[in-house]
mmCIF file of C-alpha atoms in Angstrom:
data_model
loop_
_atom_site.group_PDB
_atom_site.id
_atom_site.type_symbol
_atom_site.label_atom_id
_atom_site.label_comp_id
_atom_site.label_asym_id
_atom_site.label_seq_id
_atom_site.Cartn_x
_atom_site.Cartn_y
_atom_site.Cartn_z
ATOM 1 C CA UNK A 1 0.000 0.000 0.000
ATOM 2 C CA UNK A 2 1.824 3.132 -1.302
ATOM 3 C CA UNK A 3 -0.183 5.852 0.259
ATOM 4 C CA UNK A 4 0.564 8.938 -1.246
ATOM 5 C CA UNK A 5 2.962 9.298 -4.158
ATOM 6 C CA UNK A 6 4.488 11.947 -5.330
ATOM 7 C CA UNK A 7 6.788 12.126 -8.637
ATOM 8 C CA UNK A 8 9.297 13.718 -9.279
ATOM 9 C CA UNK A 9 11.557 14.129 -6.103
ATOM 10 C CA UNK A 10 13.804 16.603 -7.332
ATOM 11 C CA UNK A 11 13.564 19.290 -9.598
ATOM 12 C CA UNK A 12 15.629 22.468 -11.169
ATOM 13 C CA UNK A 13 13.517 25.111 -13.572
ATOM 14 C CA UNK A 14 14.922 27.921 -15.264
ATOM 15 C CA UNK A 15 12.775 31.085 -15.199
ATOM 16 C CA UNK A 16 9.932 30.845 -17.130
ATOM 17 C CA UNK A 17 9.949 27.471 -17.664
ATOM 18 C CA UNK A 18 6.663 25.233 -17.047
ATOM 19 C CA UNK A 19 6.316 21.787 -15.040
ATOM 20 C CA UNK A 20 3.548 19.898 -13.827
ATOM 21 C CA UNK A 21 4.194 17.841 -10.236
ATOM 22 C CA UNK A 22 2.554 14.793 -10.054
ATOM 23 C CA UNK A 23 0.332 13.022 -7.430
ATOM 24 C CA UNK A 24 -1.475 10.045 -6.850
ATOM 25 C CA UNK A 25 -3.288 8.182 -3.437
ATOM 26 C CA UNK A 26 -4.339 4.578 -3.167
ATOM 27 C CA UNK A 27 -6.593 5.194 -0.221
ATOM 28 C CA UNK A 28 -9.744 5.893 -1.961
ATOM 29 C CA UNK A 29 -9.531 9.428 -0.313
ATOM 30 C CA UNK A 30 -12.334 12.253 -1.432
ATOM 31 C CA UNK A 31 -10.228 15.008 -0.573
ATOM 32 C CA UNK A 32 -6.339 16.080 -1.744
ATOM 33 C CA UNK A 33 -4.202 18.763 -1.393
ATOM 34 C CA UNK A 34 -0.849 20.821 -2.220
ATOM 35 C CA UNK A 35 1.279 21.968 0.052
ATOM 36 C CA UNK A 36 4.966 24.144 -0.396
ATOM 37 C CA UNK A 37 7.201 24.406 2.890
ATOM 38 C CA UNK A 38 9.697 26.478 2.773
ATOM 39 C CA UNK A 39 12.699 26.761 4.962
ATOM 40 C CA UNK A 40 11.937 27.133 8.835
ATOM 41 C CA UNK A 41 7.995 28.084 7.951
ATOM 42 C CA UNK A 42 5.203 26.043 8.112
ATOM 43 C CA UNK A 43 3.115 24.414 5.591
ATOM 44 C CA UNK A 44 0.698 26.621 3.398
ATOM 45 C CA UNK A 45 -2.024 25.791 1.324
ATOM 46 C CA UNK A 46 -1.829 25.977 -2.488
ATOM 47 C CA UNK A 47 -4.914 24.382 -3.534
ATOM 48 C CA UNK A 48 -7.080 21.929 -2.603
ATOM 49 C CA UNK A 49 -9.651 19.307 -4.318
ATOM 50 C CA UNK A 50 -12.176 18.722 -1.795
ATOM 51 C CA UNK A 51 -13.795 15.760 -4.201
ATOM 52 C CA UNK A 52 -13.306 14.768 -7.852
ATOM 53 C CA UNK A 53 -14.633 17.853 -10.346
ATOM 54 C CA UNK A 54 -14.024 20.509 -7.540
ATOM 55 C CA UNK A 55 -10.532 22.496 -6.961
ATOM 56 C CA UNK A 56 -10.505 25.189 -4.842
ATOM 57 C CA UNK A 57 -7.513 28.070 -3.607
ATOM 58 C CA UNK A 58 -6.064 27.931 -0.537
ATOM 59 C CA UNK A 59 -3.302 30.677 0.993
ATOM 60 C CA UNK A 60 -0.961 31.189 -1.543
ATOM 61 C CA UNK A 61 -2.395 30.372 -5.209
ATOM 62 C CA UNK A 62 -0.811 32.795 -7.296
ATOM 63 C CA UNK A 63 1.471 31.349 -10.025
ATOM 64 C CA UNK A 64 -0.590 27.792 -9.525
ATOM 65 C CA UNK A 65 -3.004 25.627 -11.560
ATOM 66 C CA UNK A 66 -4.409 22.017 -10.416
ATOM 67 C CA UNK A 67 -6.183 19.610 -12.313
ATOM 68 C CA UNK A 68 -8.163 16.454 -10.512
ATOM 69 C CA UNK A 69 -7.756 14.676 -13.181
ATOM 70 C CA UNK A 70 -10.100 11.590 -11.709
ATOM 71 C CA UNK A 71 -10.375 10.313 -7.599
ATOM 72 C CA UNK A 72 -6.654 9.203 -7.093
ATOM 73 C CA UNK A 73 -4.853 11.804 -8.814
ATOM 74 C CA UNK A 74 -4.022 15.795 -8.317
ATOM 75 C CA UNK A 75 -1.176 17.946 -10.349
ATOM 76 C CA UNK A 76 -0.153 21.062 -9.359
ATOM 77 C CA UNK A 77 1.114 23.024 -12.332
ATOM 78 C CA UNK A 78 3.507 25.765 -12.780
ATOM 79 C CA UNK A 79 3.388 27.945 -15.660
ATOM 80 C CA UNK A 80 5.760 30.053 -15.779
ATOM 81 C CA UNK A 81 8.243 29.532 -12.583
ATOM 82 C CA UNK A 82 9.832 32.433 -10.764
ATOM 83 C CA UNK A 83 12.488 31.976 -8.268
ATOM 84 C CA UNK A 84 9.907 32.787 -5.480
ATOM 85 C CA UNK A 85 8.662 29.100 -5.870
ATOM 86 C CA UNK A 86 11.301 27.592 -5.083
ATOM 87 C CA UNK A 87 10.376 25.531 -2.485
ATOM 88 C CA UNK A 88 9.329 21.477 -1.151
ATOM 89 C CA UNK A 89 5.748 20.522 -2.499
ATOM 90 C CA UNK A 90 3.715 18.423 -0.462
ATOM 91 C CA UNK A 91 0.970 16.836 -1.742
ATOM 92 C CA UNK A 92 -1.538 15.366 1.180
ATOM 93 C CA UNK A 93 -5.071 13.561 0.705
ATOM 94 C CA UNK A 94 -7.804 12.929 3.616
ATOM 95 C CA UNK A 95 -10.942 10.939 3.700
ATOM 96 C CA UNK A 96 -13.407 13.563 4.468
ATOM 97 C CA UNK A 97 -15.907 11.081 7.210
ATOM 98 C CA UNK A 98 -19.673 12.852 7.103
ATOM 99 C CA UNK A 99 -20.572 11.000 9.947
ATOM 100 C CA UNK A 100 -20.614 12.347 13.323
ATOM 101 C CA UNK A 101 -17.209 12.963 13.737
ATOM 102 C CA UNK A 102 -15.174 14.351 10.915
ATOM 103 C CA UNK A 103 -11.868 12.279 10.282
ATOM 104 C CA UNK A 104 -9.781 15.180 9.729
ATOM 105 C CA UNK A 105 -6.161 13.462 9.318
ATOM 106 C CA UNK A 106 -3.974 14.498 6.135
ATOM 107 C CA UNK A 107 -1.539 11.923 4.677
ATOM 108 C CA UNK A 108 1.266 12.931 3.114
ATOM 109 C CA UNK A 109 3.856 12.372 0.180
ATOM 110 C CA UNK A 110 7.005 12.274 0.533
ATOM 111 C CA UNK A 111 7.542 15.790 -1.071
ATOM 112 C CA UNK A 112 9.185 17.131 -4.398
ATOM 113 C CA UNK A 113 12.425 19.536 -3.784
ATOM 114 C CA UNK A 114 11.886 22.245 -6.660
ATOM 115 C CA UNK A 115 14.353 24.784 -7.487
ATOM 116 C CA UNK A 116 13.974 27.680 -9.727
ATOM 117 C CA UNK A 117 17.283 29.495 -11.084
ATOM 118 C CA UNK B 1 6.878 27.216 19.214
ATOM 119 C CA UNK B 2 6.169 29.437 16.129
ATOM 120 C CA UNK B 3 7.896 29.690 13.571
ATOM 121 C CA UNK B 4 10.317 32.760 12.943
ATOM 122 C CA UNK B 5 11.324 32.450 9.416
ATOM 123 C CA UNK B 6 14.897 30.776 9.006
ATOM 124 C CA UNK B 7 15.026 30.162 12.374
ATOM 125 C CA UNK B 8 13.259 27.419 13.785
ATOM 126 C CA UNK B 9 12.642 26.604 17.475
ATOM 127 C CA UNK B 10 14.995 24.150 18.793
ATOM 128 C CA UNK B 11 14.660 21.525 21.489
ATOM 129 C CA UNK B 12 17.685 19.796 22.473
ATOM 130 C CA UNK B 13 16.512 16.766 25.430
ATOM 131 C CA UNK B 14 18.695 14.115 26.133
ATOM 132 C CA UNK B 15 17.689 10.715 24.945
ATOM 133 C CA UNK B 16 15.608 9.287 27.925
ATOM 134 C CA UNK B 17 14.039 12.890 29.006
ATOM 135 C CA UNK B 18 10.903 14.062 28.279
ATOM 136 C CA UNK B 19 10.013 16.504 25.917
ATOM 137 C CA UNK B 20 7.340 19.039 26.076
ATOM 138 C CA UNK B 21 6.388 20.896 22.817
ATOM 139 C CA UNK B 22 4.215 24.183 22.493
ATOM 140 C CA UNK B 23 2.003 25.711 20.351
ATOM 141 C CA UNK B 24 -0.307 28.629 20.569
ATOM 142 C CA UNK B 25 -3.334 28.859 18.470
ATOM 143 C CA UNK B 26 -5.154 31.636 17.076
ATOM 144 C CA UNK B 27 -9.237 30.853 16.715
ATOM 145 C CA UNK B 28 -10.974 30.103 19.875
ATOM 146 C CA UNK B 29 -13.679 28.879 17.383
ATOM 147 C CA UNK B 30 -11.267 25.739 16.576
ATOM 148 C CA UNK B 31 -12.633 22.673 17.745
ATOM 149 C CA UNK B 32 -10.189 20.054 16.519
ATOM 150 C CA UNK B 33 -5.903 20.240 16.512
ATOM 151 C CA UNK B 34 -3.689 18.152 15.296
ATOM 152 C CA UNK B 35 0.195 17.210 16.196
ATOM 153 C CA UNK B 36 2.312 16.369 12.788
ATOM 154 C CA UNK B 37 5.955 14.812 13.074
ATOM 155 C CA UNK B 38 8.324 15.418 9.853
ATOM 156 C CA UNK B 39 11.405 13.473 9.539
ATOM 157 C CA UNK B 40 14.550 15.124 7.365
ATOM 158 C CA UNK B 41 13.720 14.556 3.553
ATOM 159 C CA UNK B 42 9.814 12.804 4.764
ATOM 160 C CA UNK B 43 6.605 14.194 4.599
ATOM 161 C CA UNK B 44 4.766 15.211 8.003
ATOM 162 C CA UNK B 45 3.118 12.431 9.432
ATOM 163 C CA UNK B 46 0.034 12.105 12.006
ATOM 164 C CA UNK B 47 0.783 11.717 15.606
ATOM 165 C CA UNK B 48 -2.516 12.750 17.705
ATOM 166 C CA UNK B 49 -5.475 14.726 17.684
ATOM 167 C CA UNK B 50 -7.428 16.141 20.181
ATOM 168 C CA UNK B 51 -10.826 17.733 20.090
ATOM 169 C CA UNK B 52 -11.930 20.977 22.175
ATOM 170 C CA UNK B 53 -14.174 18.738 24.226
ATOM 171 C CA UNK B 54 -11.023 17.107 25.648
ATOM 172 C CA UNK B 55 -8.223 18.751 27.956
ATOM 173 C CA UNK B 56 -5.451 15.815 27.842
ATOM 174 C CA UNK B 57 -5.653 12.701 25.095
ATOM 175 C CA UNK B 58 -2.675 10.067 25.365
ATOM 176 C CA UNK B 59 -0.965 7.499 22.752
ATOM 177 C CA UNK B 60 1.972 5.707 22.540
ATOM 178 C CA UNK B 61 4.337 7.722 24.334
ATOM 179 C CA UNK B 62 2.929 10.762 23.974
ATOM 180 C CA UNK B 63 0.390 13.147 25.043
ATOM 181 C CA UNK B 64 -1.464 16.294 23.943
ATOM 182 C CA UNK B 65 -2.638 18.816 26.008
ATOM 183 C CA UNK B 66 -5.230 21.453 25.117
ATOM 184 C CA UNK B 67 -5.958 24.610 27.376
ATOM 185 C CA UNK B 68 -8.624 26.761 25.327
ATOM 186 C CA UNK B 69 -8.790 29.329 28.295
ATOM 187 C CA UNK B 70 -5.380 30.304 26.590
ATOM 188 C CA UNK B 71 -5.541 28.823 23.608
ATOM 189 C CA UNK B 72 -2.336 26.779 23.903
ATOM 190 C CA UNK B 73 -1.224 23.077 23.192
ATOM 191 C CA UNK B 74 1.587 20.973 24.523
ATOM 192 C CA UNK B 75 2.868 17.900 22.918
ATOM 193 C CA UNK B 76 4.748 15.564 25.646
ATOM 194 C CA UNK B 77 6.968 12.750 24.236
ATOM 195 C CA UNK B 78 8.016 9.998 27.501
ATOM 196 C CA UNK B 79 11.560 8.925 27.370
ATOM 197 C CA UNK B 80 12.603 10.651 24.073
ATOM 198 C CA UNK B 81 14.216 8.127 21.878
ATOM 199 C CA UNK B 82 17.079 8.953 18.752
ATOM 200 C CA UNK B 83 14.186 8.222 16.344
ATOM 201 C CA UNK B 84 11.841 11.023 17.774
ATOM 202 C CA UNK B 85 14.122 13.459 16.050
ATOM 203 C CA UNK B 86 12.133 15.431 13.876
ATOM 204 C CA UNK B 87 10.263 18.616 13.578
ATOM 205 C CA UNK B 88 6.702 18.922 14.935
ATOM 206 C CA UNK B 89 4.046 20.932 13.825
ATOM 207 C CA UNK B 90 0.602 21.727 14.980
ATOM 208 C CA UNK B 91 -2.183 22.301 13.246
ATOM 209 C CA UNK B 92 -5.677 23.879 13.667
ATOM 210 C CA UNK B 93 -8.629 23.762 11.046
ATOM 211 C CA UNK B 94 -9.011 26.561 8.835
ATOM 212 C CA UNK B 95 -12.532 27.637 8.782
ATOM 213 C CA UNK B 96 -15.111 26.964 6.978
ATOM 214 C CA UNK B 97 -13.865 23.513 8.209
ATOM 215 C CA UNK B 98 -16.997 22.068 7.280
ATOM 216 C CA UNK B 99 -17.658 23.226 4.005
ATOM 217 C CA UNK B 100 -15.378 21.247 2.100
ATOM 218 C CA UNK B 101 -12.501 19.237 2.137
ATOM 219 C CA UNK B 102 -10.051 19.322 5.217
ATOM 220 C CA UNK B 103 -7.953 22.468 5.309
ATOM 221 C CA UNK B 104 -5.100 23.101 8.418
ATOM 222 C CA UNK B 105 -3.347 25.678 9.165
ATOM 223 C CA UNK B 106 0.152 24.850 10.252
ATOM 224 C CA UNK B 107 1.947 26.171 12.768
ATOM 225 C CA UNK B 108 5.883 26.553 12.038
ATOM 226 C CA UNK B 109 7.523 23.703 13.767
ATOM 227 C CA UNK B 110 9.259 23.158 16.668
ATOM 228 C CA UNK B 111 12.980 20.971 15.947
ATOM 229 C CA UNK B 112 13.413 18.504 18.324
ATOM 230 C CA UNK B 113 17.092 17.272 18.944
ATOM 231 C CA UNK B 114 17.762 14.073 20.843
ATOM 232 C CA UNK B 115 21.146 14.010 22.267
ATOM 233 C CA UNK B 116 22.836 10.433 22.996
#
């Protein structure tokens, strides 16, 4: 059982240059999500998928597109990449309970190291 | 802790201590929190939760505290071990919680460094 998969691990852009990051879950989770970390912060939102057919922003959208393409998979895309988004990309998928109590764990990938020069 | 930028809180314990890790949240609204641990070069993974109905919840080792008069959590690791090395995050929902999808916001990280 994989979990969360994200491809590829490492990756250098020059400016301007376009890439799509990959991601795929095996859980039959509902809802998935991209994450950047940068050094000594905290995880912020890029977008989320909160089912498949829905995408929605998060904190820090600008320069982003996602696609949910069907119910295991989520790309992030970068158009046109500025040095600014240079960062680790987590991608992280939940299974959204509507019972009583709300299961409310992410799981994540094991991130994708981007750098733009 | 909190994060402030490059420089990340830092916890040194010696292996066999205890560790006690902070967090202060924002929304007194917040009814759920949740501890992350991330590993060097691994994404964060789930520890505990706690929900506001709760003051203490315990697992394996650890335990969360949650005091909502001043809106601060504790994480407590017994007998840190080499492998608890990590950074640890906590996280609180970021409203509309309910309206779709599971969004947290992350606090940024407290190091944790176990000395031999």
């Amino acid at each position: 059982n994989a979990g969360v998969t994200q491809t590829p691990k490492f990756q250098v852009l020059k400016t301007g240059q376009s890439m799509t990051l990959q991601c795929a879950q095996d859980m039959n989770h509902n809802s998935m999500y991209w994450y950047r970390q940068d050094p000594g912060m905290g995880l912020r939102l890029i977008y989320y998928s909160a089912s498949e057919g829905t995408t929605d922003k998060g904190e820090v959208p600008n320069g982003y597109n996602v696609s949910r393409l069907n119910k295991r998979e989520f790309s992030l895309r970068l158009e046109s990449a500025a040095p600014s988004q240079t960062s680790v990309y987590f991608c992280a998928s939940s299974a959204l309970d509507r019972g009583l109590v709300t299961n409310e764990k992410l799981f994540f990938g094991s991130g994708t190291q981007l750098s733009v020069l | 802790g909190e994060s402030v930028g490059l420089h990340l809180p830092t916890l040194s314990v010696q292996e066999g201590d205890n560790s006690i890790i902070n967090c202060a949240y924002s929304n007194s609204a917040s009814d759920y929190f949740i501890w992350y641990k991330q590993e060097s070069g691994k994404g964060p993974q789930f520890i505990i939760d706690i929900r506001s109905n709760m003051d203490k919840r315990q697992g394996q080792r650890v335990t969360v505290l949650l005091n909502k008069t001043v809106k601060h959590l504790s994480l407590q690791i017994a007998a840190t071990q080499p492998g608890d090395s990590a950074v640890y995050f906590c996280a609180e929902p970021w409203f509309p919680i309910k309206a779709a999808g599971n969004k947290l916001t992350f606090g940024g990280g407290t190091r944790v460094l176990v000395k031999p």
